[in-house]
Each structure stands twice: as C-alpha cells, then as structure tokens.
Amino acid sequence: MKTKTLLKSIVVMLLLAAACDEPETVVTNIVHRDGSVTRIVEMKNSKMNFKTSSLQVPVDSTWTISDSLAVGSEGDTTFFRRAEKLFSSAEELNLAYKCDS
C-alpha cells in the first residue's frame, strides 16, 4: 500500500514539474464604446519557447504579434510575447472561438 501511495506522489510531482515550463499567460479584453472588443494575450517565460499550440486562446495569422525581452538586475532574462486583435463585436469574438478547432 505504501508503494502505491509513493508512486502516486511521484507521478503528481512529475506532472507539476512538467507544467512549470509553460509560459505565464494573461488575457485581457477591452470593450470599446462602439461595441468592438480588443483581445490582448500576453505571455512571459524565462525561455523563448512560446508555442501557439500551447495557448488556451486561438491565435492565428490575423493577430498582431510582437516579441520583447527584459534583463533583470541579476542578469536573468524574461521573454514576452504579446498578441492583439480587434473584433468588431463580442459576437464576432465568440464566433471565432466556436469555429476554432
């Protein structure tokens, strides 16, 4: 019984360690007075390994994507990726999500 508990604990720790390499992602929606919506996806990571497939937000070639980096006081580097797109309405944004595979 102790072996099963130990094995389960090891598996959980390995899964958590594997998930730590994913970029930190923040999604912001700005609703404008005319009803249009700007969606901004900002990711940051200690490695330049941003994969579009790892995003929980559908981003394609119609988005404006920019990359940057910042070097901290101790010489540590943080990489940033920002994707932005203007949708004409909330309905258009919802339709983009429904049509995403």
mmCIF file with all atom_site columns, C-alpha atoms in Angstrom:
data_model
loop_
_atom_site.group_PDB
_atom_site.id
_atom_site.type_symbol
_atom_site.label_atom_id
_atom_site.label_alt_id
_atom_site.label_comp_id
_atom_site.label_asym_id
_atom_site.label_entity_id
_atom_site.label_seq_id
_atom_site.pdbx_PDB_ins_code
_atom_site.Cartn_x
_atom_site.Cartn_y
_atom_site.Cartn_z
_atom_site.occupancy
_atom_site.B_iso_or_equiv
_atom_site.pdbx_formal_charge
_atom_site.auth_seq_id
_atom_site.auth_comp_id
_atom_site.auth_asym_id
_atom_site.auth_atom_id
_atom_site.pdbx_PDB_model_num
ATOM 1   C CA . MET A 1 1   ? 0.000   0.000  0.000   1.00 0.00 ? 1   MET A CA 1
ATOM 2   C CA . LYS A 1 2   ? 2.872   2.384  0.775   1.00 0.00 ? 2   LYS A CA 1
ATOM 3   C CA . THR A 1 3   ? 4.367   1.668  -2.644  1.00 0.00 ? 3   THR A CA 1
ATOM 4   C CA . LYS A 1 4   ? 1.185   2.772  -4.437  1.00 0.00 ? 4   LYS A CA 1
ATOM 5   C CA . THR A 1 5   ? 0.990   5.971  -2.390  1.00 0.00 ? 5   THR A CA 1
ATOM 6   C CA . LEU A 1 6   ? 4.648   6.746  -3.062  1.00 0.00 ? 6   LEU A CA 1
ATOM 7   C CA . LEU A 1 7   ? 4.218   6.029  -6.778  1.00 0.00 ? 7   LEU A CA 1
ATOM 8   C CA . LYS A 1 8   ? 1.166   8.304  -6.976  1.00 0.00 ? 8   LYS A CA 1
ATOM 9   C CA . SER A 1 9   ? 3.071   11.083 -5.199  1.00 0.00 ? 9   SER A CA 1
ATOM 10  C CA . ILE A 1 10  ? 5.991   10.785 -7.629  1.00 0.00 ? 10  ILE A CA 1
ATOM 11  C CA . VAL A 1 11  ? 3.668   10.915 -10.643 1.00 0.00 ? 11  VAL A CA 1
ATOM 12  C CA . VAL A 1 12  ? 1.937   14.044 -9.317  1.00 0.00 ? 12  VAL A CA 1
ATOM 13  C CA . MET A 1 13  ? 5.292   15.770 -8.681  1.00 0.00 ? 13  MET A CA 1
ATOM 14  C CA . LEU A 1 14  ? 6.482   14.923 -12.207 1.00 0.00 ? 14  LEU A CA 1
ATOM 15  C CA . LEU A 1 15  ? 3.300   16.332 -13.719 1.00 0.00 ? 15  LEU A CA 1
ATOM 16  C CA . LEU A 1 16  ? 3.677   19.535 -11.722 1.00 0.00 ? 16  LEU A CA 1
ATOM 17  C CA . ALA A 1 17  ? 7.321   19.862 -12.764 1.00 0.00 ? 17  ALA A CA 1
ATOM 18  C CA . ALA A 1 18  ? 6.391   19.435 -16.435 1.00 0.00 ? 18  ALA A CA 1
ATOM 19  C CA . ALA A 1 19  ? 3.682   22.111 -16.166 1.00 0.00 ? 19  ALA A CA 1
ATOM 20  C CA . CYS A 1 20  ? 6.137   24.657 -14.726 1.00 0.00 ? 20  CYS A CA 1
ATOM 21  C CA . ASP A 1 21  ? 7.765   25.170 -18.123 1.00 0.00 ? 21  ASP A CA 1
ATOM 22  C CA . GLU A 1 22  ? 4.593   26.643 -19.624 1.00 0.00 ? 22  GLU A CA 1
ATOM 23  C CA . PRO A 1 23  ? 4.538   30.415 -20.107 1.00 0.00 ? 23  PRO A CA 1
ATOM 24  C CA . GLU A 1 24  ? 2.524   32.582 -17.748 1.00 0.00 ? 24  GLU A CA 1
ATOM 25  C CA . THR A 1 25  ? -0.404  33.878 -19.795 1.00 0.00 ? 25  THR A CA 1
ATOM 26  C CA . VAL A 1 26  ? -2.723  36.833 -19.184 1.00 0.00 ? 26  VAL A CA 1
ATOM 27  C CA . VAL A 1 27  ? -5.728  37.514 -21.424 1.00 0.00 ? 27  VAL A CA 1
ATOM 28  C CA . THR A 1 28  ? -7.306  40.975 -21.416 1.00 0.00 ? 28  THR A CA 1
ATOM 29  C CA . ASN A 1 29  ? -10.472 42.110 -23.193 1.00 0.00 ? 29  ASN A CA 1
ATOM 30  C CA . ILE A 1 30  ? -11.071 45.811 -23.750 1.00 0.00 ? 30  ILE A CA 1
ATOM 31  C CA . VAL A 1 31  ? -14.648 46.660 -24.722 1.00 0.00 ? 31  VAL A CA 1
ATOM 32  C CA . HIS A 1 32  ? -14.903 49.939 -26.629 1.00 0.00 ? 32  HIS A CA 1
ATOM 33  C CA . ARG A 1 33  ? -17.882 52.321 -26.662 1.00 0.00 ? 33  ARG A CA 1
ATOM 34  C CA . ASP A 1 34  ? -18.845 51.221 -30.189 1.00 0.00 ? 34  ASP A CA 1
ATOM 35  C CA . GLY A 1 35  ? -19.148 47.582 -29.050 1.00 0.00 ? 35  GLY A CA 1
ATOM 36  C CA . SER A 1 36  ? -15.880 46.402 -30.583 1.00 0.00 ? 36  SER A CA 1
ATOM 37  C CA . VAL A 1 37  ? -13.543 44.300 -28.455 1.00 0.00 ? 37  VAL A CA 1
ATOM 38  C CA . THR A 1 38  ? -9.749  44.296 -28.376 1.00 0.00 ? 38  THR A CA 1
ATOM 39  C CA . ARG A 1 39  ? -8.366  40.995 -27.119 1.00 0.00 ? 39  ARG A CA 1
ATOM 40  C CA . ILE A 1 40  ? -4.778  41.024 -25.848 1.00 0.00 ? 40  ILE A CA 1
ATOM 41  C CA . VAL A 1 41  ? -2.872  37.847 -24.971 1.00 0.00 ? 41  VAL A CA 1
ATOM 42  C CA . GLU A 1 42  ? 0.381   38.436 -23.072 1.00 0.00 ? 42  GLU A CA 1
ATOM 43  C CA . MET A 1 43  ? 2.767   35.616 -22.271 1.00 0.00 ? 43  MET A CA 1
ATOM 44  C CA . LYS A 1 44  ? 6.023   35.666 -20.326 1.00 0.00 ? 44  LYS A CA 1
ATOM 45  C CA . ASN A 1 45  ? 8.591   32.977 -19.684 1.00 0.00 ? 45  ASN A CA 1
ATOM 46  C CA . SER A 1 46  ? 12.231  32.533 -18.762 1.00 0.00 ? 46  SER A CA 1
ATOM 47  C CA . LYS A 1 47  ? 12.803  30.754 -22.114 1.00 0.00 ? 47  LYS A CA 1
ATOM 48  C CA . MET A 1 48  ? 11.917  31.811 -25.645 1.00 0.00 ? 48  MET A CA 1
ATOM 49  C CA . ASN A 1 49  ? 9.718   28.767 -26.208 1.00 0.00 ? 49  ASN A CA 1
ATOM 50  C CA . PHE A 1 50  ? 6.335   30.273 -26.980 1.00 0.00 ? 50  PHE A CA 1
ATOM 51  C CA . LYS A 1 51  ? 4.287   27.800 -28.966 1.00 0.00 ? 51  LYS A CA 1
ATOM 52  C CA . THR A 1 52  ? 0.958   28.816 -30.424 1.00 0.00 ? 52  THR A CA 1
ATOM 53  C CA . SER A 1 53  ? -0.265  25.276 -29.771 1.00 0.00 ? 53  SER A CA 1
ATOM 54  C CA . SER A 1 54  ? 0.266   25.723 -26.010 1.00 0.00 ? 54  SER A CA 1
ATOM 55  C CA . LEU A 1 55  ? -2.051  28.741 -25.900 1.00 0.00 ? 55  LEU A CA 1
ATOM 56  C CA . GLN A 1 56  ? -5.528  28.329 -24.499 1.00 0.00 ? 56  GLN A CA 1
ATOM 57  C CA . VAL A 1 57  ? -6.594  31.199 -26.750 1.00 0.00 ? 57  VAL A CA 1
ATOM 58  C CA . PRO A 1 58  ? -6.903  30.778 -30.527 1.00 0.00 ? 58  PRO A CA 1
ATOM 59  C CA . VAL A 1 59  ? -4.245  32.982 -32.165 1.00 0.00 ? 59  VAL A CA 1
ATOM 60  C CA . ASP A 1 60  ? -3.667  32.899 -35.923 1.00 0.00 ? 60  ASP A CA 1
ATOM 61  C CA . SER A 1 61  ? -2.078  34.997 -38.674 1.00 0.00 ? 61  SER A CA 1
ATOM 62  C CA . THR A 1 62  ? -4.733  37.727 -38.333 1.00 0.00 ? 62  THR A CA 1
ATOM 63  C CA . TRP A 1 63  ? -3.341  38.741 -34.931 1.00 0.00 ? 63  TRP A CA 1
ATOM 64  C CA . THR A 1 64  ? -0.614  41.355 -34.410 1.00 0.00 ? 64  THR A CA 1
ATOM 65  C CA . ILE A 1 65  ? 2.199   39.542 -32.573 1.00 0.00 ? 65  ILE A CA 1
ATOM 66  C CA . SER A 1 66  ? 5.271   41.166 -31.023 1.00 0.00 ? 66  SER A CA 1
ATOM 67  C CA . ASP A 1 67  ? 8.171   39.755 -29.003 1.00 0.00 ? 67  ASP A CA 1
ATOM 68  C CA . SER A 1 68  ? 10.374  41.502 -26.454 1.00 0.00 ? 68  SER A CA 1
ATOM 69  C CA . LEU A 1 69  ? 12.672  40.704 -23.573 1.00 0.00 ? 69  LEU A CA 1
ATOM 70  C CA . ALA A 1 70  ? 13.771  42.249 -20.302 1.00 0.00 ? 70  ALA A CA 1
ATOM 71  C CA . VAL A 1 71  ? 17.003  41.649 -18.408 1.00 0.00 ? 71  VAL A CA 1
ATOM 72  C CA . GLY A 1 72  ? 16.735  41.855 -14.630 1.00 0.00 ? 72  GLY A CA 1
ATOM 73  C CA . SER A 1 73  ? 19.255  43.354 -12.219 1.00 0.00 ? 73  SER A CA 1
ATOM 74  C CA . GLU A 1 74  ? 20.743  39.908 -11.597 1.00 0.00 ? 74  GLU A CA 1
ATOM 75  C CA . GLY A 1 75  ? 21.153  39.171 -15.300 1.00 0.00 ? 75  GLY A CA 1
ATOM 76  C CA . ASP A 1 76  ? 18.076  36.955 -15.573 1.00 0.00 ? 76  ASP A CA 1
ATOM 77  C CA . THR A 1 77  ? 16.185  37.255 -18.852 1.00 0.00 ? 77  THR A CA 1
ATOM 78  C CA . THR A 1 78  ? 12.413  37.256 -19.205 1.00 0.00 ? 78  THR A CA 1
ATOM 79  C CA . PHE A 1 79  ? 10.866  36.834 -22.658 1.00 0.00 ? 79  PHE A CA 1
ATOM 80  C CA . PHE A 1 80  ? 7.492   38.354 -23.568 1.00 0.00 ? 80  PHE A CA 1
ATOM 81  C CA . ARG A 1 81  ? 5.081   37.684 -26.418 1.00 0.00 ? 81  ARG A CA 1
ATOM 82  C CA . ARG A 1 82  ? 2.035   39.891 -26.994 1.00 0.00 ? 82  ARG A CA 1
ATOM 83  C CA . ALA A 1 83  ? -0.757  39.077 -29.433 1.00 0.00 ? 83  ALA A CA 1
ATOM 84  C CA . GLU A 1 84  ? -3.537  41.556 -30.138 1.00 0.00 ? 84  GLU A CA 1
ATOM 85  C CA . LYS A 1 85  ? -6.638  41.587 -32.325 1.00 0.00 ? 85  LYS A CA 1
ATOM 86  C CA . LEU A 1 86  ? -9.610  43.924 -32.725 1.00 0.00 ? 86  LEU A CA 1
ATOM 87  C CA . PHE A 1 87  ? -13.005 42.232 -33.094 1.00 0.00 ? 87  PHE A CA 1
ATOM 88  C CA . SER A 1 88  ? -15.935 44.286 -34.393 1.00 0.00 ? 88  SER A CA 1
ATOM 89  C CA . SER A 1 89  ? -18.254 42.896 -31.702 1.00 0.00 ? 89  SER A CA 1
ATOM 90  C CA . ALA A 1 90  ? -18.479 40.377 -28.874 1.00 0.00 ? 90  ALA A CA 1
ATOM 91  C CA . GLU A 1 91  ? -20.447 38.129 -31.212 1.00 0.00 ? 91  GLU A CA 1
ATOM 92  C CA . GLU A 1 92  ? -17.531 38.058 -33.670 1.00 0.00 ? 92  GLU A CA 1
ATOM 93  C CA . LEU A 1 93  ? -15.184 37.121 -30.816 1.00 0.00 ? 93  LEU A CA 1
ATOM 94  C CA . ASN A 1 94  ? -17.495 34.318 -29.681 1.00 0.00 ? 94  ASN A CA 1
ATOM 95  C CA . LEU A 1 95  ? -17.833 33.063 -33.250 1.00 0.00 ? 95  LEU A CA 1
ATOM 96  C CA . ALA A 1 96  ? -14.025 32.932 -33.586 1.00 0.00 ? 96  ALA A CA 1
ATOM 97  C CA . TYR A 1 97  ? -13.890 30.694 -30.515 1.00 0.00 ? 97  TYR A CA 1
ATOM 98  C CA . LYS A 1 98  ? -16.709 28.457 -31.683 1.00 0.00 ? 98  LYS A CA 1
ATOM 99  C CA . CYS A 1 99  ? -15.035 27.952 -35.077 1.00 0.00 ? 99  CYS A CA 1
ATOM 100 C CA . ASP A 1 100 ? -11.606 27.209 -33.561 1.00 0.00 ? 100 ASP A CA 1
ATOM 101 C CA . SER A 1 101 ? -10.532 23.596 -33.619 1.00 0.00 ? 101 SER A CA 1
#
